[in-house]
PDB file of C-alpha atoms in Angstrom:
ATOM      1  CA  MET A  30       0.000   0.000   0.000  1.00  0.00           C
ATOM      2  CA  ASN A  31       1.369   3.382  -1.012  1.00  0.00           C
ATOM      3  CA  PHE A  32       0.442   5.878   1.703  1.00  0.00           C
ATOM      4  CA  LYS A  33       1.612   8.781  -0.476  1.00  0.00           C
ATOM      5  CA  LYS A  34      -0.794   7.926  -3.278  1.00  0.00           C
ATOM      6  CA  ASN A  35      -4.237   9.548  -3.343  1.00  0.00           C
ATOM      7  CA  TYR A  36      -6.585   6.601  -3.668  1.00  0.00           C
ATOM      8  CA  ILE A  37     -10.165   7.267  -4.772  1.00  0.00           C
ATOM      9  CA  LEU A  38     -12.733   4.515  -4.197  1.00  0.00           C
ATOM     10  CA  GLU A  39     -16.194   5.097  -5.602  1.00  0.00           C
ATOM     11  CA  ASN A  40     -19.357   3.723  -7.115  1.00  0.00           C
ATOM     12  CA  GLU A  41     -22.681   5.303  -8.037  1.00  0.00           C
ATOM     13  CA  VAL A  42     -23.574   5.857  -4.353  1.00  0.00           C
ATOM     14  CA  VAL A  43     -20.417   6.922  -2.534  1.00  0.00           C
ATOM     15  CA  LYS A  44     -16.972   8.389  -3.084  1.00  0.00           C
ATOM     16  CA  LEU A  45     -14.108   7.806  -0.658  1.00  0.00           C
ATOM     17  CA  SER A  46     -11.214  10.225  -0.998  1.00  0.00           C
ATOM     18  CA  PRO A  47      -8.244  10.997   1.293  1.00  0.00           C
ATOM     19  CA  LEU A  48      -9.166  13.012   4.382  1.00  0.00           C
ATOM     20  CA  GLU A  49      -7.647  16.512   4.354  1.00  0.00           C
ATOM     21  CA  THR A  50      -7.590  19.483   6.738  1.00  0.00           C
ATOM     22  CA  SER A  51      -9.853  21.333   4.296  1.00  0.00           C
ATOM     23  CA  HIS A  52     -12.660  18.889   5.149  1.00  0.00           C
ATOM     24  CA  PHE A  53     -13.056  20.340   8.639  1.00  0.00           C
ATOM     25  CA  ASP A  54     -16.081  22.508   7.802  1.00  0.00           C
ATOM     26  CA  SER A  55     -17.782  19.640   5.988  1.00  0.00           C
ATOM     27  CA  LEU A  56     -17.652  17.409   9.075  1.00  0.00           C
ATOM     28  CA  LEU A  57     -18.274  20.013  11.762  1.00  0.00           C
ATOM     29  CA  GLU A  58     -22.062  19.554  11.879  1.00  0.00           C
ATOM     30  CA  TYR A  59     -21.640  15.915  12.979  1.00  0.00           C
ATOM     31  CA  SER A  60     -19.018  16.858  15.529  1.00  0.00           C
ATOM     32  CA  ILE A  61     -21.253  19.448  17.181  1.00  0.00           C
ATOM     33  CA  ASN A  62     -24.776  18.100  16.653  1.00  0.00           C
ATOM     34  CA  GLU A  63     -24.349  14.337  17.061  1.00  0.00           C
ATOM     35  CA  PRO A  64     -22.354  13.674  20.263  1.00  0.00           C
ATOM     36  CA  GLU A  65     -23.692  10.121  20.478  1.00  0.00           C
ATOM     37  CA  LEU A  66     -21.462   9.200  17.514  1.00  0.00           C
ATOM     38  CA  TRP A  67     -18.391   9.414  19.734  1.00  0.00           C
ATOM     39  CA  LYS A  68     -19.643   7.617  22.836  1.00  0.00           C
ATOM     40  CA  PHE A  69     -17.622   4.441  22.320  1.00  0.00           C
ATOM     41  CA  ASN A  70     -14.425   5.894  20.864  1.00  0.00           C
ATOM     42  CA  SER A  71     -11.427   7.396  22.597  1.00  0.00           C
ATOM     43  CA  GLY A  72     -10.074  10.316  20.634  1.00  0.00           C
ATOM     44  CA  GLY A  73     -13.496  10.970  19.146  1.00  0.00           C
ATOM     45  CA  ALA A  74     -14.267  14.077  17.124  1.00  0.00           C
ATOM     46  CA  ASN A  75     -16.956  15.495  19.395  1.00  0.00           C
ATOM     47  CA  GLY A  76     -16.731  19.280  19.467  1.00  0.00           C
ATOM     48  CA  GLU A  77     -14.789  21.705  17.318  1.00  0.00           C
ATOM     49  CA  GLU A  78     -11.393  21.313  19.014  1.00  0.00           C
ATOM     50  CA  ASN A  79     -11.608  17.536  19.082  1.00  0.00           C
ATOM     51  CA  LEU A  80     -12.511  17.470  15.397  1.00  0.00           C
ATOM     52  CA  LYS A  81      -9.388  19.504  14.604  1.00  0.00           C
ATOM     53  CA  LYS A  82      -7.289  17.046  16.617  1.00  0.00           C
ATOM     54  CA  TYR A  83      -9.050  14.087  15.009  1.00  0.00           C
ATOM     55  CA  ILE A  84      -8.317  15.250  11.466  1.00  0.00           C
ATOM     56  CA  SER A  85      -4.775  16.342  12.292  1.00  0.00           C
ATOM     57  CA  ASN A  86      -3.974  13.025  13.947  1.00  0.00           C
ATOM     58  CA  ALA A  87      -5.496  11.024  11.086  1.00  0.00           C
ATOM     59  CA  ILE A  88      -3.377  12.890   8.536  1.00  0.00           C
ATOM     60  CA  GLN A  89      -0.276  12.474  10.698  1.00  0.00           C
ATOM     61  CA  GLN A  90      -0.897   8.736  10.861  1.00  0.00           C
ATOM     62  CA  ARG A  91      -1.065   8.639   7.076  1.00  0.00           C
ATOM     63  CA  ASN A  92       2.168  10.643   6.777  1.00  0.00           C
ATOM     64  CA  GLU A  93       3.843   8.090   9.038  1.00  0.00           C
ATOM     65  CA  GLY A  94       2.567   5.207   6.907  1.00  0.00           C
ATOM     66  CA  LYS A  95       0.361   3.769   9.655  1.00  0.00           C
ATOM     67  CA  GLU A  96      -3.217   4.609   8.653  1.00  0.00           C
ATOM     68  CA  TYR A  97      -5.061   5.750   5.534  1.00  0.00           C
ATOM     69  CA  PRO A  98      -8.102   7.919   6.377  1.00  0.00           C
ATOM     70  CA  PHE A  99     -10.915   8.675   3.948  1.00  0.00           C
ATOM     71  CA  ILE A 100     -13.737  11.166   3.962  1.00  0.00           C
ATOM     72  CA  VAL A 101     -17.090   9.758   2.839  1.00  0.00           C
ATOM     73  CA  PHE A 102     -19.113  11.654   0.214  1.00  0.00           C
ATOM     74  CA  ASP A 103     -22.734  10.588  -0.313  1.00  0.00           C
ATOM     75  CA  LYS A 104     -23.546  11.110  -3.993  1.00  0.00           C
ATOM     76  CA  ARG A 105     -27.279  10.715  -3.385  1.00  0.00           C
ATOM     77  CA  LYS A 106     -27.367  13.491  -0.802  1.00  0.00           C
ATOM     78  CA  ASN A 107     -24.546  15.466  -2.412  1.00  0.00           C
ATOM     79  CA  LYS A 108     -22.716  15.985   0.870  1.00  0.00           C
ATOM     80  CA  PHE A 109     -19.940  14.628   3.078  1.00  0.00           C
ATOM     81  CA  VAL A 110     -21.380  12.262   5.673  1.00  0.00           C
ATOM     82  CA  GLY A 111     -18.522  10.685   7.624  1.00  0.00           C
ATOM     83  CA  SER A 112     -15.104   9.098   7.677  1.00  0.00           C
ATOM     84  CA  THR A 113     -13.415   5.685   7.668  1.00  0.00           C
ATOM     85  CA  ARG A 114      -9.905   4.353   7.248  1.00  0.00           C
ATOM     86  CA  PHE A 115      -7.497   1.500   6.721  1.00  0.00           C
ATOM     87  CA  TYR A 116      -5.104   0.814   9.587  1.00  0.00           C
ATOM     88  CA  GLY A 117      -3.002  -2.006  11.030  1.00  0.00           C
ATOM     89  CA  TYR A 118      -1.405  -2.696   7.633  1.00  0.00           C
ATOM     90  CA  LYS A 119       1.130  -5.522   7.746  1.00  0.00           C
ATOM     91  CA  ALA A 120       2.674  -6.143   4.335  1.00  0.00           C
ATOM     92  CA  LEU A 121       4.656  -9.154   5.555  1.00  0.00           C
ATOM     93  CA  ASN A 122       1.503 -10.942   6.686  1.00  0.00           C
ATOM     94  CA  ASN A 123      -0.795  -9.532   3.988  1.00  0.00           C
ATOM     95  CA  ARG A 124      -3.341  -8.209   6.457  1.00  0.00           C
ATOM     96  CA  ILE A 125      -5.053  -4.917   7.121  1.00  0.00           C
ATOM     97  CA  GLU A 126      -7.874  -3.552   9.255  1.00  0.00           C
ATOM     98  CA  ILE A 127     -10.802  -1.264   8.527  1.00  0.00           C
ATOM     99  CA  GLY A 128     -12.104   0.998  11.251  1.00  0.00           C
ATOM    100  CA  TYR A 129     -12.445   4.453  12.799  1.00  0.00           C
ATOM    101  CA  THR A 130     -15.702   4.437  10.856  1.00  0.00           C
ATOM    102  CA  TRP A 131     -18.541   6.825  11.565  1.00  0.00           C
ATOM    103  CA  TYR A 132     -21.406   8.317   9.590  1.00  0.00           C
ATOM    104  CA  GLY A 133     -23.911  11.035  10.395  1.00  0.00           C
ATOM    105  CA  LYS A 134     -27.344   9.807  11.403  1.00  0.00           C
ATOM    106  CA  VAL A 135     -28.662  10.942   8.034  1.00  0.00           C
ATOM    107  CA  THR A 136     -27.094   7.801   6.538  1.00  0.00           C
ATOM    108  CA  HIS A 137     -28.081   5.241   9.154  1.00  0.00           C
ATOM    109  CA  GLY A 138     -30.010   2.403   7.590  1.00  0.00           C
ATOM    110  CA  ASP A 139     -29.610   3.571   3.991  1.00  0.00           C
ATOM    111  CA  GLY A 140     -26.834   1.218   2.858  1.00  0.00           C
ATOM    112  CA  MET A 141     -24.011   3.732   3.110  1.00  0.00           C
ATOM    113  CA  ASN A 142     -21.879   1.511   5.335  1.00  0.00           C
ATOM    114  CA  LYS A 143     -22.316  -1.522   3.091  1.00  0.00           C
ATOM    115  CA  ASN A 144     -21.361   0.513   0.008  1.00  0.00           C
ATOM    116  CA  CYS A 145     -18.221   1.825   1.709  1.00  0.00           C
ATOM    117  CA  LYS A 146     -17.198  -1.589   2.966  1.00  0.00           C
ATOM    118  CA  TYR A 147     -17.793  -3.170  -0.448  1.00  0.00           C
ATOM    119  CA  LEU A 148     -15.373  -0.679  -2.003  1.00  0.00           C
ATOM    120  CA  MET A 149     -12.790  -0.988   0.766  1.00  0.00           C
ATOM    121  CA  LEU A 150     -12.897  -4.771   0.901  1.00  0.00           C
ATOM    122  CA  GLY A 151     -12.610  -4.975  -2.875  1.00  0.00           C
ATOM    123  CA  PHE A 152      -9.578  -2.702  -2.755  1.00  0.00           C
ATOM    124  CA  ALA A 153      -7.988  -4.666   0.084  1.00  0.00           C
ATOM    125  CA  PHE A 154      -8.448  -8.132  -1.397  1.00  0.00           C
ATOM    126  CA  GLU A 155      -8.289  -7.410  -5.115  1.00  0.00           C
ATOM    127  CA  LYS A 156      -5.761  -4.551  -5.358  1.00  0.00           C
ATOM    128  CA  LEU A 157      -3.622  -4.964  -2.248  1.00  0.00           C
ATOM    129  CA  LYS A 158      -3.912  -8.782  -2.336  1.00  0.00           C
ATOM    130  CA  MET A 159      -4.602  -9.046   1.387  1.00  0.00           C
ATOM    131  CA  GLU A 160      -5.211 -12.415   3.022  1.00  0.00           C
ATOM    132  CA  ARG A 161      -7.220 -10.988   5.911  1.00  0.00           C
ATOM    133  CA  VAL A 162      -9.209  -7.847   6.694  1.00  0.00           C
ATOM    134  CA  GLY A 163      -9.953  -7.261  10.360  1.00  0.00           C
ATOM    135  CA  PHE A 164     -12.512  -5.205  12.234  1.00  0.00           C
ATOM    136  CA  ALA A 165     -12.951  -4.269  15.887  1.00  0.00           C
ATOM    137  CA  ALA A 166     -15.541  -2.488  18.001  1.00  0.00           C
ATOM    138  CA  SER A 167     -16.452  -1.804  21.607  1.00  0.00           C
ATOM    139  CA  ASN A 168     -18.254  -4.857  22.896  1.00  0.00           C
ATOM    140  CA  LEU A 169     -21.029  -2.488  24.058  1.00  0.00           C
ATOM    141  CA  ASN A 170     -21.522  -0.860  20.648  1.00  0.00           C
ATOM    142  CA  LYS A 171     -24.285  -3.110  19.363  1.00  0.00           C
ATOM    143  CA  ARG A 172     -25.079  -0.915  16.344  1.00  0.00           C
ATOM    144  CA  SER A 173     -21.497  -1.120  15.122  1.00  0.00           C
ATOM    145  CA  ILE A 174     -21.195  -4.842  15.824  1.00  0.00           C
ATOM    146  CA  ASN A 175     -24.399  -5.610  13.925  1.00  0.00           C
ATOM    147  CA  ALA A 176     -23.238  -3.453  11.013  1.00  0.00           C
ATOM    148  CA  ILE A 177     -19.909  -5.281  10.836  1.00  0.00           C
ATOM    149  CA  LYS A 178     -21.561  -8.691  11.034  1.00  0.00           C
ATOM    150  CA  SER A 179     -24.026  -7.730   8.306  1.00  0.00           C
ATOM    151  CA  ILE A 180     -21.263  -7.333   5.717  1.00  0.00           C
ATOM    152  CA  GLY A 181     -20.158 -10.925   6.233  1.00  0.00           C
ATOM    153  CA  CYS A 182     -17.592 -10.866   9.037  1.00  0.00           C
ATOM    154  CA  SER A 183     -16.891 -13.760  11.369  1.00  0.00           C
ATOM    155  CA  VAL A 184     -16.511 -13.125  15.100  1.00  0.00           C
ATOM    156  CA  GLU A 185     -13.087 -14.123  16.400  1.00  0.00           C
ATOM    157  CA  GLY A 186     -13.416 -13.228  20.052  1.00  0.00           C
ATOM    158  CA  VAL A 187     -13.444 -10.538  22.730  1.00  0.00           C
ATOM    159  CA  PHE A 188     -10.320  -8.899  24.162  1.00  0.00           C
ATOM    160  CA  ARG A 189     -10.979  -7.854  27.738  1.00  0.00           C
ATOM    161  CA  ASN A 190     -10.017  -4.360  28.989  1.00  0.00           C
ATOM    162  CA  PHE A 191      -8.549  -3.619  25.579  1.00  0.00           C
ATOM    163  CA  SER A 192      -9.317   0.040  24.903  1.00  0.00           C
ATOM    164  CA  LEU A 193     -10.888   3.239  26.231  1.00  0.00           C
ATOM    165  CA  ASP A 194     -14.213   4.839  25.436  1.00  0.00           C
ATOM    166  CA  ASN A 195     -14.682   8.580  24.970  1.00  0.00           C
ATOM    167  CA  TYR A 196     -15.051   9.067  28.739  1.00  0.00           C
ATOM    168  CA  GLY A 197     -11.806   7.318  29.635  1.00  0.00           C
ATOM    169  CA  ASN A 198     -13.441   4.062  30.779  1.00  0.00           C
ATOM    170  CA  ILE A 199     -11.637   0.806  30.025  1.00  0.00           C
ATOM    171  CA  ILE A 200     -13.712  -1.404  27.709  1.00  0.00           C
ATOM    172  CA  ASP A 201     -13.772  -4.843  26.121  1.00  0.00           C
ATOM    173  CA  CYS A 202     -13.460  -5.010  22.328  1.00  0.00           C
ATOM    174  CA  ILE A 203     -14.845  -7.583  19.922  1.00  0.00           C
ATOM    175  CA  PHE A 204     -12.740  -8.643  16.951  1.00  0.00           C
ATOM    176  CA  LEU A 205     -14.062  -9.854  13.606  1.00  0.00           C
ATOM    177  CA  SER A 206     -12.602 -10.598  10.181  1.00  0.00           C
ATOM    178  CA  ILE A 207     -13.065 -11.631   6.584  1.00  0.00           C
ATOM    179  CA  LEU A 208     -10.516 -13.883   4.861  1.00  0.00           C
ATOM    180  CA  LYS A 209      -9.587 -13.785   1.177  1.00  0.00           C
ATOM    181  CA  ASN A 210     -11.215 -17.132   0.401  1.00  0.00           C
ATOM    182  CA  GLU A 211     -14.398 -15.949   2.126  1.00  0.00           C
ATOM    183  CA  TRP A 212     -14.455 -12.733   0.080  1.00  0.00           C
ATOM    184  CA  TYR A 213     -14.179 -14.582  -3.186  1.00  0.00           C
ATOM    185  CA  GLY A 214     -16.267 -17.506  -1.973  1.00  0.00           C
ATOM    186  CA  ASN A 215     -19.488 -15.764  -0.966  1.00  0.00           C
ATOM    187  CA  VAL A 216     -19.017 -12.509   0.960  1.00  0.00           C
ATOM    188  CA  LYS A 217     -18.431 -10.335  -2.104  1.00  0.00           C
ATOM    189  CA  GLU A 218     -21.499 -11.570  -3.952  1.00  0.00           C
ATOM    190  CA  ASP A 219     -23.708 -11.513  -0.852  1.00  0.00           C
ATOM    191  CA  LEU A 220     -22.670  -7.952  -0.037  1.00  0.00           C
ATOM    192  CA  LYS A 221     -23.231  -6.877  -3.649  1.00  0.00           C
ATOM    193  CA  ASN A 222     -26.760  -8.294  -3.488  1.00  0.00           C
ATOM    194  CA  LYS A 223     -27.476  -6.514  -0.212  1.00  0.00           C
ATOM    195  CA  ILE A 224     -26.336  -3.186  -1.690  1.00  0.00           C
ATOM    196  CA  ALA A 225     -28.618  -3.649  -4.676  1.00  0.00           C
ATOM    197  CA  LYS A 226     -31.673  -3.668  -2.387  1.00  0.00           C
ATOM    198  CA  TYR A 227     -31.203  -0.035  -1.273  1.00  0.00           C
TER     199      TYR A 227
END
């Protein structure tokens, strides 16, 4: 994966492009008006100052070759609606993780997440030739867990006292994944069919 390259992932519904400092104003409404988005995440973008730190840190992680953050543009609504990223990239082991994902409530239930994950998984398995794509979430974040499961992930287990929530509380995290043979075997086609229903 080339962290210096500007990857664009898109279909007729969504466009994922590299997150930049200039996107601050486009994401501010979610930072200020939807505090519940950040409940389960340490380093969340709730509030103007935290959003600045969130974007700055995400870009720094990309510059260091650790993470690749995207901003999510909803073509149907003609507006930016959230962010997601690749992280945990291990070229030696051909594995990567997808996370730090959030969308404004305006997208909840409309297939946005499935469209984004279809593009990102396709890129990971078909372009980067990954063997495994991992996911993680707070074990209390049922919405996120259900969303991850719905794209075809298998649950691997729960790590106890693994991370912090946005209030500084130690939390358990659930880990899930999709393997290359699963993507080509049935996950890709199943996810494509689910997207077509929206």
